[in-house]
mmCIF file of C-alpha atoms in Angstrom:
data_model
loop_
_atom_site.group_PDB
_atom_site.id
_atom_site.type_symbol
_atom_site.label_atom_id
_atom_site.label_comp_id
_atom_site.label_asym_id
_atom_site.label_seq_id
_atom_site.Cartn_x
_atom_site.Cartn_y
_atom_site.Cartn_z
ATOM 1 C CA MET A 6 95.812 25.357 49.885
ATOM 2 C CA LEU A 7 92.530 24.894 50.845
ATOM 3 C CA GLU A 8 91.099 21.469 51.904
ATOM 4 C CA ASN A 9 88.907 22.077 54.897
ATOM 5 C CA TYR A 10 85.702 22.133 52.489
ATOM 6 C CA SER A 11 83.222 19.588 50.484
ATOM 7 C CA VAL A 12 81.287 19.771 47.368
ATOM 8 C CA SER A 13 77.571 18.801 47.280
ATOM 9 C CA THR A 14 76.389 16.379 44.968
ATOM 10 C CA VAL A 15 72.930 18.718 44.717
ATOM 11 C CA ALA A 16 74.178 20.782 42.088
ATOM 12 C CA TYR A 17 74.264 17.205 39.968
ATOM 13 C CA ALA A 18 70.069 16.436 40.381
ATOM 14 C CA GLY A 19 68.712 14.724 37.848
ATOM 15 C CA HIS A 20 72.133 13.308 36.763
ATOM 16 C CA SER A 21 73.483 10.030 38.080
ATOM 17 C CA PHE A 22 75.337 9.752 41.662
ATOM 18 C CA GLU A 23 77.838 7.661 39.523
ATOM 19 C CA ASP A 24 78.188 10.668 36.816
ATOM 20 C CA ALA A 25 78.421 13.297 39.620
ATOM 21 C CA ILE A 26 80.950 11.684 40.826
ATOM 22 C CA LYS A 27 82.975 11.417 38.112
ATOM 23 C CA SER A 28 82.685 14.907 37.395
ATOM 24 C CA LEU A 29 83.582 16.223 40.403
ATOM 25 C CA ALA A 30 86.492 13.974 40.361
ATOM 26 C CA ARG A 31 87.951 15.627 37.189
ATOM 27 C CA ILE A 32 87.624 19.246 38.690
ATOM 28 C CA GLY A 33 89.602 18.019 41.600
ATOM 29 C CA VAL A 34 87.203 17.142 44.455
ATOM 30 C CA ARG A 35 88.465 15.506 47.006
ATOM 31 C CA ASN A 36 85.764 15.679 49.881
ATOM 32 C CA VAL A 37 82.275 14.970 48.878
ATOM 33 C CA GLU A 38 78.743 15.822 50.624
ATOM 34 C CA VAL A 39 76.152 13.249 49.551
ATOM 35 C CA ALA A 40 73.029 15.162 48.738
ATOM 36 C CA LEU A 41 69.699 12.933 49.727
ATOM 37 C CA ILE A 42 67.614 16.088 50.059
ATOM 38 C CA GLN A 43 63.623 15.725 49.645
ATOM 39 C CA GLY A 44 62.448 18.206 47.104
ATOM 40 C CA ALA A 45 65.855 18.985 45.679
ATOM 41 C CA ILE A 46 66.734 15.736 43.919
ATOM 42 C CA HIS A 47 65.078 14.210 41.335
ATOM 43 C CA GLU A 48 63.287 10.554 41.392
ATOM 44 C CA LEU A 49 64.714 10.307 45.354
ATOM 45 C CA ASP A 50 62.722 8.287 47.709
ATOM 46 C CA GLU A 51 62.972 7.586 51.030
ATOM 47 C CA SER A 52 63.561 3.864 50.493
ATOM 48 C CA MET A 53 66.506 4.418 48.916
ATOM 49 C CA ILE A 54 68.017 5.473 52.326
ATOM 50 C CA ASN A 55 69.184 1.975 53.391
ATOM 51 C CA SER A 56 72.327 -0.237 53.297
ATOM 52 C CA ASP A 57 72.139 -1.398 49.487
ATOM 53 C CA TYR A 58 72.538 2.109 48.224
ATOM 54 C CA ALA A 59 75.343 2.687 51.010
ATOM 55 C CA ILE A 60 77.133 0.103 49.372
ATOM 56 C CA GLN A 61 76.538 1.793 45.863
ATOM 57 C CA ILE A 62 77.492 4.850 47.154
ATOM 58 C CA ARG A 63 80.957 4.065 48.995
ATOM 59 C CA SER A 64 81.769 1.833 46.242
ATOM 60 C CA VAL A 65 81.831 4.855 43.922
ATOM 61 C CA LEU A 66 83.524 7.061 45.854
ATOM 62 C CA SER A 67 86.263 4.346 46.825
ATOM 63 C CA TRP A 68 86.909 3.874 42.668
ATOM 64 C CA HIS A 69 87.491 7.553 42.753
ATOM 65 C CA ASN A 70 89.852 8.125 45.953
ATOM 66 C CA MET A 71 86.836 10.493 47.337
ATOM 67 C CA LYS A 72 85.901 10.833 50.997
ATOM 68 C CA CYS A 73 82.045 11.012 52.034
ATOM 69 C CA THR A 74 82.526 13.974 54.406
ATOM 70 C CA SER A 75 78.816 14.757 55.341
ATOM 71 C CA ILE A 76 75.405 14.014 54.123
ATOM 72 C CA ALA A 77 72.501 16.042 53.826
ATOM 73 C CA ALA A 78 69.667 14.476 54.077
ATOM 74 C CA HIS A 79 67.088 16.984 54.511
ATOM 75 C CA CYS A 80 63.392 15.843 54.876
ATOM 76 C CA GLU A 81 60.412 16.953 57.740
ATOM 77 C CA MET A 82 60.808 15.656 59.920
ATOM 78 C CA THR A 83 58.101 15.489 63.098
ATOM 79 C CA GLY A 84 57.874 13.956 66.759
ATOM 80 C CA GLU A 85 55.701 11.355 64.960
ATOM 81 C CA ASN A 86 58.441 10.135 62.410
ATOM 82 C CA CYS A 87 61.612 11.535 64.075
ATOM 83 C CA ALA A 88 62.490 8.113 65.053
ATOM 84 C CA ASP A 89 63.002 6.030 62.251
ATOM 85 C CA LEU A 90 63.609 8.795 59.732
ATOM 86 C CA LEU A 91 66.577 9.799 61.803
ATOM 87 C CA LEU A 92 67.513 6.293 62.488
ATOM 88 C CA ARG A 93 67.783 5.060 58.710
ATOM 89 C CA ARG A 94 69.871 8.657 57.960
ATOM 90 C CA VAL A 95 72.652 7.650 61.253
ATOM 91 C CA GLU A 96 72.800 4.358 59.806
ATOM 92 C CA LEU A 97 73.612 5.380 56.344
ATOM 93 C CA CYS A 98 76.558 7.680 57.925
ATOM 94 C CA ILE A 99 77.621 4.550 59.445
ATOM 95 C CA ALA A 100 77.822 2.599 56.381
ATOM 96 C CA LEU A 101 79.728 5.372 54.585
ATOM 97 C CA SER A 102 82.465 6.153 57.453
ATOM 98 C CA CYS A 103 80.768 9.881 57.443
ATOM 99 C CA SER A 104 80.854 11.899 60.858
ATOM 100 C CA ARG A 105 78.295 14.376 59.963
ATOM 101 C CA LEU A 106 74.792 14.350 59.189
ATOM 102 C CA ILE A 107 73.028 17.289 58.462
ATOM 103 C CA LEU A 108 68.995 18.008 59.017
ATOM 104 C CA TYR A 109 66.645 20.816 58.527
ATOM 105 C CA ALA A 110 65.869 22.160 61.907
ATOM 106 C CA PRO A 111 62.478 20.861 63.234
ATOM 107 C CA ARG A 112 59.239 22.998 63.941
ATOM 108 C CA GLU A 113 56.210 22.489 65.660
ATOM 109 C CA VAL A 114 57.489 20.559 68.344
ATOM 110 C CA SER A 115 59.200 20.985 71.160
ATOM 111 C CA TRP A 116 63.427 19.678 71.316
ATOM 112 C CA SER A 117 62.863 17.735 74.221
ATOM 113 C CA LYS A 118 59.987 15.684 72.783
ATOM 114 C CA PHE A 119 61.896 15.488 69.364
ATOM 115 C CA PHE A 120 65.058 14.030 71.261
ATOM 116 C CA SER A 121 63.088 11.580 73.419
ATOM 117 C CA GLU A 122 61.363 10.124 70.204
ATOM 118 C CA ALA A 123 64.454 9.835 68.192
ATOM 119 C CA ARG A 124 66.771 8.874 71.716
ATOM 120 C CA ARG A 125 67.574 5.403 69.988
ATOM 121 C CA ALA A 126 69.133 7.470 66.865
ATOM 122 C CA PHE A 127 70.947 10.010 69.252
ATOM 123 C CA GLU A 128 72.426 7.314 70.833
ATOM 124 C CA LEU A 129 73.566 5.358 68.162
ATOM 125 C CA ALA A 130 75.456 8.389 66.682
ATOM 126 C CA ARG A 131 77.154 9.138 69.825
ATOM 127 C CA THR A 132 78.355 5.483 69.971
ATOM 128 C CA SER A 133 79.355 6.050 66.467
ATOM 129 C CA GLY A 134 81.056 9.348 66.427
ATOM 130 C CA ILE A 135 78.514 10.998 64.408
ATOM 131 C CA LYS A 136 77.762 14.702 64.604
ATOM 132 C CA ILE A 137 74.306 15.461 63.959
ATOM 133 C CA LEU A 138 73.952 19.313 62.322
ATOM 134 C CA ILE A 139 70.627 21.008 62.614
ATOM 135 C CA GLU A 140 70.518 23.371 59.884
ATOM 136 C CA ASN A 141 68.035 26.787 59.682
ATOM 137 C CA VAL A 142 65.633 26.360 57.134
ATOM 138 C CA GLY A 143 64.613 28.506 53.794
ATOM 139 C CA ASP A 144 60.892 28.974 53.774
ATOM 140 C CA ARG A 145 59.328 32.146 55.912
ATOM 141 C CA LYS A 146 57.895 29.435 58.780
ATOM 142 C CA SER A 147 59.395 29.558 62.325
ATOM 143 C CA TYR A 148 61.730 26.850 63.150
ATOM 144 C CA LEU A 149 63.613 25.613 66.526
ATOM 145 C CA LEU A 150 66.954 27.269 64.581
ATOM 146 C CA ASN A 151 66.094 30.287 62.884
ATOM 147 C CA ASP A 152 69.049 32.888 62.862
ATOM 148 C CA ALA A 153 71.641 34.229 64.866
ATOM 149 C CA ARG A 154 69.179 34.976 67.784
ATOM 150 C CA ASP A 155 68.309 31.713 68.316
ATOM 151 C CA PHE A 156 71.947 30.232 68.933
ATOM 152 C CA THR A 157 72.714 30.362 72.480
ATOM 153 C CA GLN A 158 69.094 28.737 73.180
ATOM 154 C CA PHE A 159 69.312 26.413 70.776
ATOM 155 C CA LEU A 160 72.555 25.231 71.923
ATOM 156 C CA SER A 161 71.593 25.373 75.475
ATOM 157 C CA ASP A 162 68.640 22.818 74.875
ATOM 158 C CA VAL A 163 70.577 20.334 72.890
ATOM 159 C CA ASP A 164 73.382 17.704 73.918
ATOM 160 C CA THR A 165 76.521 19.508 71.813
ATOM 161 C CA SER A 166 77.698 16.164 72.130
ATOM 162 C CA VAL A 167 76.127 14.867 69.723
ATOM 163 C CA VAL A 168 74.121 17.983 68.181
ATOM 164 C CA GLY A 169 75.376 21.109 66.406
ATOM 165 C CA ILE A 170 74.752 23.612 64.079
ATOM 166 C CA ASN A 171 75.128 24.097 60.434
ATOM 167 C CA PHE A 172 74.657 27.675 59.296
ATOM 168 C CA ASP A 173 73.109 28.267 55.734
ATOM 169 C CA PRO A 174 73.583 31.676 54.676
ATOM 170 C CA GLY A 175 71.364 30.835 51.597
ATOM 171 C CA ASN A 176 68.424 29.692 53.400
ATOM 172 C CA PHE A 177 68.794 32.675 55.575
ATOM 173 C CA LEU A 178 68.112 35.074 52.922
ATOM 174 C CA SER A 179 64.683 33.529 51.963
ATOM 175 C CA HIS A 180 63.936 32.939 55.276
ATOM 176 C CA ARG A 181 64.640 36.143 56.961
ATOM 177 C CA PRO A 182 65.000 38.639 54.264
ATOM 178 C CA GLU A 183 64.429 42.036 55.947
ATOM 179 C CA LEU A 184 67.402 40.810 58.210
ATOM 180 C CA ASP A 185 71.088 41.634 57.567
ATOM 181 C CA VAL A 186 72.837 38.199 56.055
ATOM 182 C CA LEU A 187 76.371 38.912 56.562
ATOM 183 C CA GLU A 188 75.622 40.079 60.470
ATOM 184 C CA HIS A 189 73.909 36.682 61.174
ATOM 185 C CA SER A 190 76.911 34.751 59.070
ATOM 186 C CA ILE A 191 79.420 36.081 60.999
ATOM 187 C CA ALA A 192 78.029 35.379 64.230
ATOM 188 C CA SER A 193 77.541 31.810 63.005
ATOM 189 C CA LEU A 194 81.325 31.700 63.140
ATOM 190 C CA SER A 195 81.811 31.195 66.577
ATOM 191 C CA VAL A 196 78.776 28.525 66.694
ATOM 192 C CA ALA A 197 78.496 26.641 63.685
ATOM 193 C CA GLU A 198 80.519 23.710 63.286
ATOM 194 C CA HIS A 199 79.813 23.447 59.768
ATOM 195 C CA LEU A 200 78.450 26.014 56.893
ATOM 196 C CA HIS A 201 76.513 25.231 53.537
ATOM 197 C CA LEU A 202 77.773 27.733 51.328
ATOM 198 C CA LYS A 203 74.830 28.737 48.916
ATOM 199 C CA ASP A 204 74.555 31.784 46.900
ATOM 200 C CA LEU A 205 70.992 33.239 45.797
ATOM 201 C CA THR A 206 69.763 36.301 43.624
ATOM 202 C CA LEU A 207 66.126 37.315 43.785
ATOM 203 C CA LYS A 208 64.788 37.963 40.331
ATOM 204 C CA GLU A 209 60.972 38.969 39.354
ATOM 205 C CA GLY A 210 59.532 37.342 42.845
ATOM 206 C CA VAL A 211 61.898 34.216 42.439
ATOM 207 C CA TRP A 212 65.034 33.445 44.640
ATOM 208 C CA GLN A 213 67.710 31.210 42.012
ATOM 209 C CA CYS A 214 70.866 29.898 42.925
ATOM 210 C CA CYS A 215 74.026 31.405 41.915
ATOM 211 C CA ASP A 216 77.701 31.295 41.663
ATOM 212 C CA ILE A 217 79.399 31.958 45.476
ATOM 213 C CA GLY A 218 79.936 35.804 45.294
ATOM 214 C CA TYR A 219 77.643 36.875 42.745
ATOM 215 C CA GLY A 220 74.326 36.854 44.963
ATOM 216 C CA GLN A 221 73.140 38.799 47.927
ATOM 217 C CA GLY A 222 74.562 36.669 50.206
ATOM 218 C CA ASN A 223 77.839 38.922 50.799
ATOM 219 C CA TYR A 224 79.928 36.037 50.415
ATOM 220 C CA ARG A 225 83.500 37.940 49.597
ATOM 221 C CA ARG A 226 83.271 39.489 52.851
ATOM 222 C CA LEU A 227 82.076 36.931 54.827
ATOM 223 C CA LEU A 228 84.708 34.310 53.785
ATOM 224 C CA VAL A 229 87.392 37.173 53.765
ATOM 225 C CA HIS A 230 86.396 37.665 57.358
ATOM 226 C CA ALA A 231 86.324 34.101 58.505
ATOM 227 C CA PHE A 232 89.458 33.340 56.764
ATOM 228 C CA THR A 233 91.720 36.156 58.189
ATOM 229 C CA ASN A 234 90.328 35.808 61.777
ATOM 230 C CA LYS A 235 90.883 31.430 61.220
ATOM 231 C CA CYS A 236 87.181 30.945 62.295
ATOM 232 C CA MET A 237 86.084 28.921 59.242
ATOM 233 C CA PRO A 238 84.650 25.887 60.142
ATOM 234 C CA PHE A 239 84.513 22.565 57.609
ATOM 235 C CA PHE A 240 82.006 23.948 54.937
ATOM 236 C CA SER A 241 79.953 22.430 51.544
ATOM 237 C CA LEU A 242 79.905 24.482 48.458
ATOM 238 C CA GLU A 243 76.229 23.820 48.178
ATOM 239 C CA GLN A 244 74.798 25.110 44.378
ATOM 240 C CA PRO A 245 70.897 23.380 44.125
ATOM 241 C CA LEU A 246 71.160 24.744 40.392
ATOM 242 C CA MET A 247 67.921 23.103 39.558
ATOM 243 C CA LEU A 248 65.915 24.365 42.638
ATOM 244 C CA GLU A 249 64.190 27.588 42.990
ATOM 245 C CA ARG A 250 61.913 29.633 45.975
ATOM 246 C CA ASP A 251 58.960 32.060 45.491
ATOM 247 C CA LEU A 252 59.089 34.891 48.078
ATOM 248 C CA TYR A 253 57.923 32.655 51.094
ATOM 249 C CA GLY A 254 60.835 30.408 50.379
ATOM 250 C CA ARG A 255 58.822 27.778 49.205
ATOM 251 C CA THR A 256 60.505 25.504 46.599
ATOM 252 C CA ARG A 257 60.313 24.369 43.082
ATOM 253 C CA LEU A 258 62.282 21.700 41.591
ATOM 254 C CA LYS A 259 62.971 22.096 37.762
ATOM 255 C CA SER A 260 61.625 20.005 35.456
ATOM 256 C CA GLN A 261 63.914 17.014 33.659
ATOM 257 C CA LYS A 262 63.642 19.387 30.490
ATOM 258 C CA GLN A 263 65.544 22.369 31.846
ATOM 259 C CA LEU A 264 68.664 19.821 32.945
ATOM 260 C CA MET A 265 72.024 21.423 32.653
ATOM 261 C CA SER A 266 74.659 19.531 31.238
ATOM 262 C CA ILE A 267 77.185 18.289 33.113
ATOM 263 C CA ALA A 268 79.809 20.520 31.417
ATOM 264 C CA ASP A 269 77.800 23.805 32.463
ATOM 265 C CA ILE A 270 77.459 22.313 36.206
ATOM 266 C CA GLU A 271 81.590 21.816 36.263
ATOM 267 C CA SER A 272 81.744 25.413 34.982
ATOM 268 C CA ARG A 273 79.352 26.853 37.751
ATOM 269 C CA LEU A 274 81.221 25.022 40.585
ATOM 270 C CA LYS A 275 84.643 25.809 39.266
ATOM 271 C CA ARG A 276 84.009 29.609 39.004
ATOM 272 C CA SER A 277 82.351 29.297 43.224
ATOM 273 C CA ILE A 278 85.528 27.576 43.976
ATOM 274 C CA GLN A 279 87.183 30.092 42.418
ATOM 275 C CA THR A 280 86.067 32.663 44.290
ATOM 276 C CA ILE A 281 86.453 30.751 47.560
ATOM 277 C CA ASN A 282 90.135 30.480 46.855
ATOM 278 C CA GLU A 283 90.710 33.980 45.762
ATOM 279 C CA CYS A 284 89.286 35.017 49.039
ATOM 280 C CA TYR A 285 91.174 32.413 51.066
ATOM 281 C CA GLU A 286 94.293 33.921 49.343
ATOM 282 C CA LEU A 287 93.542 37.718 50.057
ATOM 283 C CA SER A 288 93.130 36.851 53.777
ATOM 284 C CA SER A 289 96.574 34.817 53.840
ATOM 285 C CA VAL A 290 97.847 38.693 52.342
ATOM 286 C CA GLN A 291 95.537 41.073 54.867
ATOM 287 C CA SER A 292 96.960 38.398 57.885
#
């Protein structure tokens, strides 16, 4: 049975963390990616990322016998603010015994400058066994990490003992719509230490999140390839159901009035998990 994956709480944006975890437990999830993503979670405030909140998260997960395997704590980091923001997120990982911290790639700053400014956080992550995984972003701006053409240079610039790549094919769809998502996703399998599985459809100029395998991410081919060749890294099913993007990849969080029910969210997640398992089983037959 496939077990090397987690499910992100971002699907439950607008619902409480406790309700999200109860729901994930009901559908058999044991590994959780805690989503603390600015712009994708209602009423998320930077001040929430502290030791008190970590205690709450840990208590809820422990009650349901679940584990936090990654934290996606995206925010816009610059050379000026990264020292404090990154340190706070590393400390949260430590409090949750979580070994993966996922962050958007920086922009308008060199990696050497970024690393230098946040050196204390990187050193704490290293000594604590935490890997900081940098993710390609979904808007049309240019970042230090955009697509497969950047992998080699990026990995040569960073200290790979503490920094790695989290590739997100869903973000790639809106970031580089002119390129082949399957080609770049397959290329990521040889370098990425973690993947986000997020599928999107483009309707009337708006990118909408859909279930895995039902959008433009070409996930069925990607998953069968990865499972058949045994090159699939640990991954997280990430379905930001309350988020949409315009043609420039700029995000908009839907209002609370459009909130999906817990039952509907569970149905959507189970459909994606079914597709993932079908691809895994198909790869077993082919190999």
